[in-house]
Amino acid sequence: VKNAHDEELSSVESVLDLIRSSGGRSTGSRRALLEVLFDSGEHRTAEELARAVKLRAPDVHLSTVYRNLEELEQLGVIVHNHLGHGPVTYQLVTRTHAHLLCENCGVRLEAPPSMFRALVASARKNFDFEVDPRHFAISGLCANCRRERDEGARPAE
Amino acid sequence: VKNAHDEELSSVESVLDLIRSSGGRSTGSRRALLEVLFDSGEHRTAEELARAVKLRAPDVHLSTVYRNLEELEQLGVIVHNHLGHGPVTYQLVTRTHAHLLCENCGVRLEAPPSMFRALVASARKNFDFEVDPRHFAISGLCANCRRERDEGARPAE
DNA sequence: GTACCTGCAAATCTTTTGCACGACA
DNA sequence: TGTCGTGCAAAAGATTTGCAGGTAC
């Protein structure tokens, strides 16, 4: 779980350098995966990433994508997130942030780090625990679904 | 996503009543599953619950447990949690609480609701979002693993 | 009696692994 | 050249579904 510095994570080439310097090899499938990760939006599943990789390198197999994602995660280049109930999603560590996820409709809101300041401080103080709010989404109910629920709970609809 | 009142969730029989009143039937497999849920500790997987159910009612099939868990969740009797990377776990809604989960070693700490007060207020104010910190674990690093990481990062070990 | 529930088997979906071949350093 | 990486197939783990028969109400 080694910590890579930000400048090492700024481009496809710099990450390939990082891979080489840790004893790995710079291969076509790794380059293609990194290009996709740097190009694409957030929270892509392994399947989505593999589909995009195949556009650049048609022979790259899904299992190779999984293996490379694991390698990149160990190097600290990407993280995976558990959002909702679907498959795991991946993204560059330099682009992570916390999320609010509606349990009911699945809508996802990006939460600013400031929102977690008190929680981070409290966990540190009370449990000596360093909270990283980016790995799992914070679940709850969005405004719409809360309204729906409250209306549904009215005595006589 | 109807909200059951607490007194309806206080015992196996009261939940069976709730099931009947919502058009469902009181069956042996449902009773056995509820007995297991009321008897057992927290965060049990479907597999674990099915194993315990089979001790009371050997013919109950795993798929029936899944179907009944889904039904109970829809009635608001239980919730499921995503803790760490393993299978989903279930527990009675009356016994839920938030968790801190170490990304590195998997240790799980029970977090008091007070720890989330500021987050809950801030999400409500800024996003009109009602946070329920019990559904997903809050991930991060426990004291031990943080120490380990910090030592690993020292210039010369 | 009828709608709901269940056991069983099989399918589905996501992810992992074994193995032999090929490619990077 | 030797190790690491890859494609492919197959396995594994968790969950869902189709169907035919059984059961609560």
GROMACS .gro file of C-alpha atoms (C1' of nucleotides) in nm:
model
  364
    1VAL     CA    1   0.000   0.000   0.000
    2LYS     CA    2   0.274   0.236  -0.100
    3ASN     CA    3   0.187   0.599  -0.147
    4ALA     CA    4   0.267   0.749  -0.484
    5HIS     CA    5   0.327   1.121  -0.510
    6ASP     CA    6   0.093   1.329  -0.715
    7GLU     CA    7   0.342   1.421  -0.983
    8GLU     CA    8   0.389   1.052  -1.052
    9LEU     CA    9   0.018   1.023  -1.124
   10SER     CA   10  -0.028   1.317  -1.355
   11SER     CA   11  -0.013   1.139  -1.691
   12VAL     CA   12  -0.015   0.802  -1.863
   13GLU     CA   13   0.360   0.817  -1.911
   14SER     CA   14   0.437   0.907  -1.552
   15VAL     CA   15   0.230   0.615  -1.428
   16LEU     CA   16   0.404   0.381  -1.670
   17ASP     CA   17   0.733   0.508  -1.524
   18LEU     CA   18   0.601   0.433  -1.179
   19ILE     CA   19   0.508   0.081  -1.289
   20ARG     CA   20   0.855   0.024  -1.433
   21SER     CA   21   1.025   0.160  -1.125
   22SER     CA   22   0.835  -0.087  -0.913
   23GLY     CA   23   0.949  -0.380  -1.125
   24GLY     CA   24   0.651  -0.397  -1.359
   25ARG     CA   25   0.649  -0.368  -1.735
   26SER     CA   26   0.508  -0.114  -1.971
   27THR     CA   27   0.274  -0.309  -2.195
   28GLY     CA   28   0.016  -0.219  -2.455
   29SER     CA   29  -0.274  -0.324  -2.240
   30ARG     CA   30  -0.156  -0.118  -1.947
   31ARG     CA   31  -0.103   0.188  -2.161
   32ALA     CA   32  -0.448   0.150  -2.315
   33LEU     CA   33  -0.612   0.110  -1.976
   34LEU     CA   34  -0.436   0.419  -1.842
   35GLU     CA   35  -0.535   0.620  -2.146
   36VAL     CA   36  -0.895   0.523  -2.088
   37LEU     CA   37  -0.875   0.609  -1.719
   38PHE     CA   38  -0.726   0.950  -1.793
   39ASP     CA   39  -0.974   1.018  -2.071
   40SER     CA   40  -1.297   0.900  -1.922
   41GLY     CA   41  -1.538   1.018  -1.660
   42GLU     CA   42  -1.558   0.889  -1.309
   43HIS     CA   43  -1.673   0.564  -1.163
   44ARG     CA   44  -1.631   0.324  -1.448
   45THR     CA   45  -1.687  -0.045  -1.398
   46ALA     CA   46  -1.432  -0.301  -1.509
   47GLU     CA   47  -1.665  -0.397  -1.792
   48GLU     CA   48  -1.698  -0.038  -1.913
   49LEU     CA   49  -1.324   0.014  -1.896
   50ALA     CA   50  -1.262  -0.308  -2.086
   51ARG     CA   51  -1.502  -0.203  -2.359
   52ALA     CA   52  -1.321   0.130  -2.396
   53VAL     CA   53  -0.982  -0.041  -2.389
   54LYS     CA   54  -1.090  -0.273  -2.671
   55LEU     CA   55  -1.152   0.027  -2.894
   56ARG     CA   56  -0.781   0.103  -2.872
   57ALA     CA   57  -0.648  -0.249  -2.836
   58PRO     CA   58  -0.908  -0.504  -2.944
   59ASP     CA   59  -0.724  -0.809  -2.814
   60VAL     CA   60  -0.709  -0.702  -2.451
   61HIS     CA   61  -0.910  -0.944  -2.247
   62LEU     CA   62  -1.142  -0.856  -1.960
   63SER     CA   63  -0.937  -1.063  -1.721
   64THR     CA   64  -0.630  -0.862  -1.811
   65VAL     CA   65  -0.819  -0.545  -1.729
   66TYR     CA   66  -0.908  -0.688  -1.389
   67ARG     CA   67  -0.546  -0.784  -1.327
   68ASN     CA   68  -0.419  -0.443  -1.429
   69LEU     CA   69  -0.678  -0.265  -1.221
   70GLU     CA   70  -0.561  -0.463  -0.921
   71GLU     CA   71  -0.201  -0.373  -0.994
   72LEU     CA   72  -0.283  -0.005  -1.036
   73GLU     CA   73  -0.474  -0.006  -0.713
   74GLN     CA   74  -0.182  -0.160  -0.527
   75LEU     CA   75   0.043   0.110  -0.664
   76GLY     CA   76  -0.194   0.374  -0.533
   77VAL     CA   77  -0.283   0.500  -0.882
   78ILE     CA   78  -0.654   0.420  -0.867
   79VAL     CA   79  -0.911   0.338  -0.604
   80HIS     CA   80  -1.228   0.141  -0.630
   81ASN     CA   81  -1.563   0.251  -0.492
   82HIS     CA   82  -1.874   0.070  -0.383
   83LEU     CA   83  -2.159   0.282  -0.507
   84GLY     CA   84  -2.507   0.146  -0.481
   85HIS     CA   85  -2.559  -0.219  -0.550
   86GLY     CA   86  -2.399  -0.271  -0.887
   87PRO     CA   87  -2.047  -0.375  -0.967
   88VAL     CA   88  -1.742  -0.203  -0.820
   89THR     CA   89  -1.626   0.115  -0.995
   90TYR     CA   90  -1.275   0.249  -1.042
   91GLN     CA   91  -1.121   0.590  -1.083
   92LEU     CA   92  -0.791   0.773  -1.063
   93VAL     CA   93  -0.697   0.852  -0.706
   94THR     CA   94  -0.628   1.212  -0.806
   95ARG     CA   95  -0.993   1.255  -0.899
   96THR     CA   96  -1.165   1.100  -0.602
   97HIS     CA   97  -1.417   1.270  -0.382
   98ALA     CA   98  -1.698   1.171  -0.151
   99HIS     CA   99  -2.052   1.098  -0.262
  100LEU     CA  100  -2.403   1.106  -0.132
  101LEU     CA  101  -2.608   0.826  -0.282
  102CYS     CA  102  -2.986   0.807  -0.263
  103GLU     CA  103  -3.091   0.464  -0.142
  104ASN     CA  104  -3.419   0.495  -0.321
  105CYS     CA  105  -3.357   0.637  -0.667
  106GLY     CA  106  -2.981   0.597  -0.692
  107VAL     CA  107  -2.908   0.961  -0.768
  108ARG     CA  108  -2.551   1.055  -0.683
  109LEU     CA  109  -2.435   1.387  -0.545
  110GLU     CA  110  -2.077   1.499  -0.514
  111ALA     CA  111  -2.004   1.601  -0.155
  112PRO     CA  112  -1.738   1.862  -0.074
  113PRO     CA  113  -1.466   1.751   0.169
  114SER     CA  114  -1.566   2.028   0.409
  115MET     CA  115  -1.883   1.837   0.482
  116PHE     CA  116  -1.678   1.562   0.645
  117ARG     CA  117  -1.447   1.776   0.852
  118ALA     CA  118  -1.627   1.723   1.181
  119LEU     CA  119  -1.663   1.350   1.122
  120VAL     CA  120  -1.295   1.318   1.036
  121ALA     CA  121  -1.195   1.509   1.348
  122SER     CA  122  -1.430   1.318   1.572
  123ALA     CA  123  -1.319   0.977   1.445
  124ARG     CA  124  -0.959   1.076   1.490
  125LYS     CA  125  -1.017   1.198   1.841
  126ASN     CA  126  -1.244   0.923   1.967
  127PHE     CA  127  -1.113   0.619   1.782
  128ASP     CA  128  -0.774   0.720   1.650
  129PHE     CA  129  -0.927   0.633   1.316
  130GLU     CA  130  -0.845   0.814   0.992
  131VAL     CA  131  -1.166   0.846   0.793
  132ASP     CA  132  -1.146   0.835   0.415
  133PRO     CA  133  -1.496   0.926   0.301
  134ARG     CA  134  -1.422   0.853  -0.062
  135HIS     CA  135  -1.424   0.477  -0.067
  136PHE     CA  136  -1.788   0.416   0.011
  137ALA     CA  137  -2.078   0.638  -0.075
  138ILE     CA  138  -2.275   0.793   0.207
  139SER     CA  139  -2.626   0.666   0.165
  140GLY     CA  140  -2.951   0.832   0.250
  141LEU     CA  141  -3.250   0.988   0.082
  142CYS     CA  142  -3.244   1.272  -0.167
  143ALA     CA  143  -3.493   1.558  -0.145
  144ASN     CA  144  -3.734   1.406  -0.397
  145CYS     CA  145  -3.744   1.063  -0.243
  146ARG     CA  146  -3.781   1.205   0.106
  147ARG     CA  147  -4.078   1.406  -0.007
  148GLU     CA  148  -4.223   1.094  -0.164
  149ARG     CA  149  -4.175   0.897   0.153
  150ASP     CA  150  -4.326   1.169   0.370
  151GLU     CA  151  -4.628   1.192   0.146
  152GLY     CA  152  -4.668   0.814   0.150
  153ALA     CA  153  -4.669   0.823   0.530
  154ARG     CA  154  -4.954   1.071   0.552
  155PRO     CA  155  -5.256   0.931   0.746
  156ALA     CA  156  -5.497   0.941   0.452
  157GLU     CA  157  -5.352   0.992   0.107
  158VAL     CA  158  -4.051   0.159   0.119
  159LYS     CA  159  -4.315   0.178   0.383
  160ASN     CA  160  -4.211   0.263   0.735
  161ALA     CA  161  -4.304   0.018   1.005
  162HIS     CA  162  -4.339   0.139   1.360
  163ASP     CA  163  -4.107   0.010   1.623
  164GLU     CA  164  -4.364  -0.182   1.819
  165GLU     CA  165  -4.440  -0.380   1.506
  166LEU     CA  166  -4.078  -0.488   1.493
  167SER     CA  167  -4.026  -0.592   1.851
  168SER     CA  168  -4.078  -0.967   1.817
  169VAL     CA  169  -4.111  -1.252   1.572
  170GLU     CA  170  -4.486  -1.259   1.619
  171SER     CA  171  -4.531  -0.888   1.567
  172VAL     CA  172  -4.338  -0.903   1.242
  173LEU     CA  173  -4.544  -1.198   1.126
  174ASP     CA  174  -4.851  -0.987   1.200
  175LEU     CA  175  -4.704  -0.710   0.993
  176ILE     CA  176  -4.645  -0.953   0.708
  177ARG     CA  177  -5.003  -1.076   0.724
  178SER     CA  178  -5.142  -0.726   0.739
  179SER     CA  179  -4.956  -0.642   0.420
  180GLY     CA  180  -5.105  -0.938   0.235
  181GLY     CA  181  -4.825  -1.188   0.298
  182ARG     CA  182  -4.845  -1.523   0.470
  183SER     CA  183  -4.703  -1.655   0.790
  184THR     CA  184  -4.499  -1.955   0.685
  185GLY     CA  185  -4.253  -2.183   0.857
  186SER     CA  186  -3.956  -2.050   0.665
  187ARG     CA  187  -4.043  -1.692   0.750
  188ARG     CA  188  -4.087  -1.768   1.115
  189ALA     CA  189  -3.756  -1.955   1.125
  190LEU     CA  190  -3.573  -1.671   0.950
  191LEU     CA  191  -3.718  -1.416   1.190
  192GLU     CA  192  -3.625  -1.628   1.490
  193VAL     CA  193  -3.270  -1.644   1.362
  194LEU     CA  194  -3.261  -1.269   1.302
  195PHE     CA  195  -3.388  -1.194   1.652
  196ASP     CA  196  -3.154  -1.446   1.811
  197SER     CA  197  -2.831  -1.383   1.631
  198GLY     CA  198  -2.564  -1.118   1.631
  199GLU     CA  199  -2.530  -0.848   1.375
  200HIS     CA  200  -2.429  -0.844   1.015
  201ARG     CA  201  -2.509  -1.193   0.906
  202THR     CA  202  -2.478  -1.291   0.542
  203ALA     CA  203  -2.757  -1.470   0.359
  204GLU     CA  204  -2.550  -1.786   0.368
  205GLU     CA  205  -2.501  -1.765   0.745
  206LEU     CA  206  -2.867  -1.697   0.801
  207ALA     CA  207  -2.965  -1.989   0.580
  208ARG     CA  208  -2.735  -2.220   0.773
  209ALA     CA  209  -2.894  -2.114   1.101
  210VAL     CA  210  -3.244  -2.142   0.955
  211LYS     CA  211  -3.170  -2.499   0.844
  212LEU     CA  212  -3.102  -2.596   1.206
  213ARG     CA  213  -3.465  -2.515   1.282
  214ALA     CA  214  -3.622  -2.603   0.950
  215PRO     CA  215  -3.387  -2.823   0.746
  216ASP     CA  216  -3.582  -2.802   0.422
  217VAL     CA  217  -3.566  -2.426   0.382
  218HIS     CA  218  -3.369  -2.347   0.071
  219LEU     CA  219  -3.111  -2.071   0.031
  220SER     CA  220  -3.316  -1.910  -0.243
  221THR     CA  221  -3.614  -1.890  -0.009
  222VAL     CA  222  -3.397  -1.710   0.243
  223TYR     CA  223  -3.298  -1.460  -0.024
  224ARG     CA  224  -3.661  -1.408  -0.121
  225ASN     CA  225  -3.769  -1.362   0.238
  226LEU     CA  226  -3.484  -1.125   0.311
  227GLU     CA  227  -3.595  -0.914   0.019
  228GLU     CA  228  -3.951  -0.914   0.145
  229LEU     CA  229  -3.846  -0.821   0.497
  230GLU     CA  230  -3.635  -0.541   0.364
  231GLN     CA  231  -3.924  -0.402   0.163
  232LEU     CA  232  -4.139  -0.407   0.474
  233GLY     CA  233  -3.875  -0.208   0.658
  234VAL     CA  234  -3.801  -0.488   0.904
  235ILE     CA  235  -3.437  -0.538   0.809
  236VAL     CA  236  -3.168  -0.348   0.623
  237HIS     CA  237  -2.867  -0.474   0.439
  238ASN     CA  238  -2.518  -0.334   0.472
  239HIS     CA  239  -2.214  -0.330   0.250
  240LEU     CA  240  -1.923  -0.386   0.481
  241GLY     CA  241  -1.585  -0.441   0.329
  242HIS     CA  242  -1.565  -0.650   0.016
  243GLY     CA  243  -1.750  -0.966   0.107
  244PRO     CA  244  -2.114  -1.049   0.056
  245VAL     CA  245  -2.394  -0.823   0.173
  246THR     CA  246  -2.498  -0.855   0.538
  247TYR     CA  247  -2.840  -0.817   0.693
  248GLN     CA  248  -2.973  -0.712   1.029
  249LEU     CA  249  -3.286  -0.595   1.205
  250VAL     CA  250  -3.351  -0.228   1.145
  251THR     CA  251  -3.399  -0.178   1.517
  252ARG     CA  252  -3.039  -0.279   1.579
  253THR     CA  253  -2.858  -0.080   1.312
  254HIS     CA  254  -2.579   0.164   1.374
  255ALA     CA  255  -2.294   0.317   1.180
  256HIS     CA  256  -1.951   0.160   1.136
  257LEU     CA  257  -1.594   0.255   1.074
  258LEU     CA  258  -1.421  -0.006   0.864
  259CYS     CA  259  -1.043  -0.025   0.821
  260GLU     CA  260  -0.957  -0.052   0.453
  261ASN     CA  261  -0.638  -0.232   0.534
  262CYS     CA  262  -0.708  -0.491   0.802
  263GLY     CA  263  -1.087  -0.500   0.794
  264VAL     CA  264  -1.136  -0.425   1.161
  265ARG     CA  265  -1.481  -0.285   1.232
  266LEU     CA  266  -1.562  -0.020   1.492
  267GLU     CA  267  -1.908   0.078   1.600
  268ALA     CA  268  -1.954   0.453   1.560
  269PRO     CA  269  -2.193   0.648   1.781
  270PRO     CA  270  -2.460   0.853   1.601
  271SER     CA  271  -2.325   1.170   1.758
  272MET     CA  272  -2.022   1.139   1.537
  273PHE     CA  273  -2.238   1.201   1.233
  274ARG     CA  274  -2.440   1.492   1.363
  275ALA     CA  275  -2.248   1.761   1.178
  276LEU     CA  276  -2.244   1.561   0.856
  277VAL     CA  277  -2.617   1.498   0.877
  278ALA     CA  278  -2.687   1.867   0.938
  279SER     CA  279  -2.457   1.982   0.663
  280ALA     CA  280  -2.600   1.744   0.404
  281ARG     CA  281  -2.948   1.851   0.496
  282LYS     CA  282  -2.863   2.216   0.472
  283ASN     CA  283  -2.652   2.209   0.157
  284PHE     CA  284  -2.815   1.934  -0.045
  285ASP     CA  285  -3.151   1.877   0.118
  286PHE     CA  286  -3.024   1.522   0.158
  287GLU     CA  287  -3.108   1.301   0.454
  288VAL     CA  288  -2.796   1.105   0.543
  289ASP     CA  289  -2.836   0.755   0.680
  290PRO     CA  290  -2.487   0.657   0.788
  291ARG     CA  291  -2.583   0.299   0.865
  292HIS     CA  292  -2.612   0.153   0.520
  293PHE     CA  293  -2.252   0.172   0.413
  294ALA     CA  294  -1.951   0.153   0.638
  295ILE     CA  295  -1.728   0.457   0.661
  296SER     CA  296  -1.389   0.342   0.542
  297GLY     CA  297  -1.048   0.459   0.647
  298LEU     CA  298  -0.747   0.342   0.841
  299CYS     CA  299  -0.745   0.219   1.199
  300ALA     CA  300  -0.474   0.329   1.442
  301ASN     CA  301  -0.260   0.021   1.388
  302CYS     CA  302  -0.266   0.032   1.012
  303ARG     CA  303  -0.201   0.404   1.005
  304ARG     CA  304   0.106   0.352   1.221
  305GLU     CA  305   0.218   0.076   0.988
  306ARG     CA  306   0.172   0.297   0.685
  307ASP     CA  307   0.356   0.588   0.844
  308GLU     CA  308   0.647   0.366   0.934
  309GLY     CA  309   0.659   0.224   0.583
  310ALA     CA  310   0.682   0.578   0.447
  311ARG     CA  311   0.989   0.667   0.652
  312PRO     CA  312   1.288   0.770   0.435
  313ALA     CA  313   1.510   0.478   0.535
  314GLU     CA  314   1.349   0.186   0.714
  315DG     C1'  315  -6.016  -2.271  -0.403
  316DT     C1'  316  -5.682  -1.947  -0.510
  317DA     C1'  317  -5.309  -1.670  -0.464
  318DC     C1'  318  -4.894  -1.687  -0.250
  319DC     C1'  319  -4.485  -1.937  -0.123
  320DT     C1'  320  -4.140  -2.288  -0.174
  321DG     C1'  321  -3.780  -2.635  -0.334
  322DC     C1'  322  -3.497  -2.729  -0.683
  323DA     C1'  323  -3.225  -2.653  -1.080
  324DA     C1'  324  -3.041  -2.364  -1.379
  325DA     C1'  325  -2.914  -1.913  -1.524
  326DT     C1'  326  -2.688  -1.473  -1.442
  327DC     C1'  327  -2.350  -1.156  -1.313
  328DT     C1'  328  -1.904  -1.029  -1.140
  329DT     C1'  329  -1.460  -1.157  -1.042
  330DT     C1'  330  -1.072  -1.488  -0.995
  331DT     C1'  331  -0.756  -1.844  -1.133
  332DG     C1'  332  -0.471  -2.215  -1.400
  333DC     C1'  333  -0.213  -2.277  -1.776
  334DA     C1'  334   0.058  -2.243  -2.186
  335DC     C1'  335   0.228  -1.909  -2.488
  336DG     C1'  336   0.427  -1.456  -2.599
  337DA     C1'  337   0.666  -1.023  -2.501
  338DC     C1'  338   0.933  -0.673  -2.233
  339DA     C1'  339   1.371  -0.550  -2.003
  340DT     C1'  340   1.715  -1.518  -2.164
  341DG     C1'  341   1.431  -1.521  -1.786
  342DT     C1'  342   1.054  -1.331  -1.580
  343DC     C1'  343   0.644  -1.109  -1.611
  344DG     C1'  344   0.217  -1.040  -1.861
  345DT     C1'  345  -0.154  -1.206  -2.146
  346DG     C1'  346  -0.544  -1.465  -2.380
  347DC     C1'  347  -0.846  -1.804  -2.312
  348DA     C1'  348  -1.129  -2.117  -2.069
  349DA     C1'  349  -1.299  -2.256  -1.675
  350DA     C1'  350  -1.404  -2.203  -1.189
  351DA     C1'  351  -1.580  -1.962  -0.812
  352DG     C1'  352  -1.890  -1.685  -0.534
  353DA     C1'  353  -2.325  -1.435  -0.473
  354DT     C1'  354  -2.764  -1.373  -0.619
  355DT     C1'  355  -3.177  -1.425  -0.922
  356DT     C1'  356  -3.523  -1.662  -1.180
  357DG     C1'  357  -3.847  -2.029  -1.409
  358DC     C1'  358  -4.129  -2.369  -1.304
  359DA     C1'  359  -4.413  -2.717  -1.099
  360DG     C1'  360  -4.602  -2.851  -0.685
  361DG     C1'  361  -4.751  -2.732  -0.201
  362DT     C1'  362  -4.972  -2.449   0.162
  363DA     C1'  363  -5.185  -2.067   0.427
  364DC     C1'  364  -5.594  -1.827   0.448
   0.00000   0.00000   0.00000
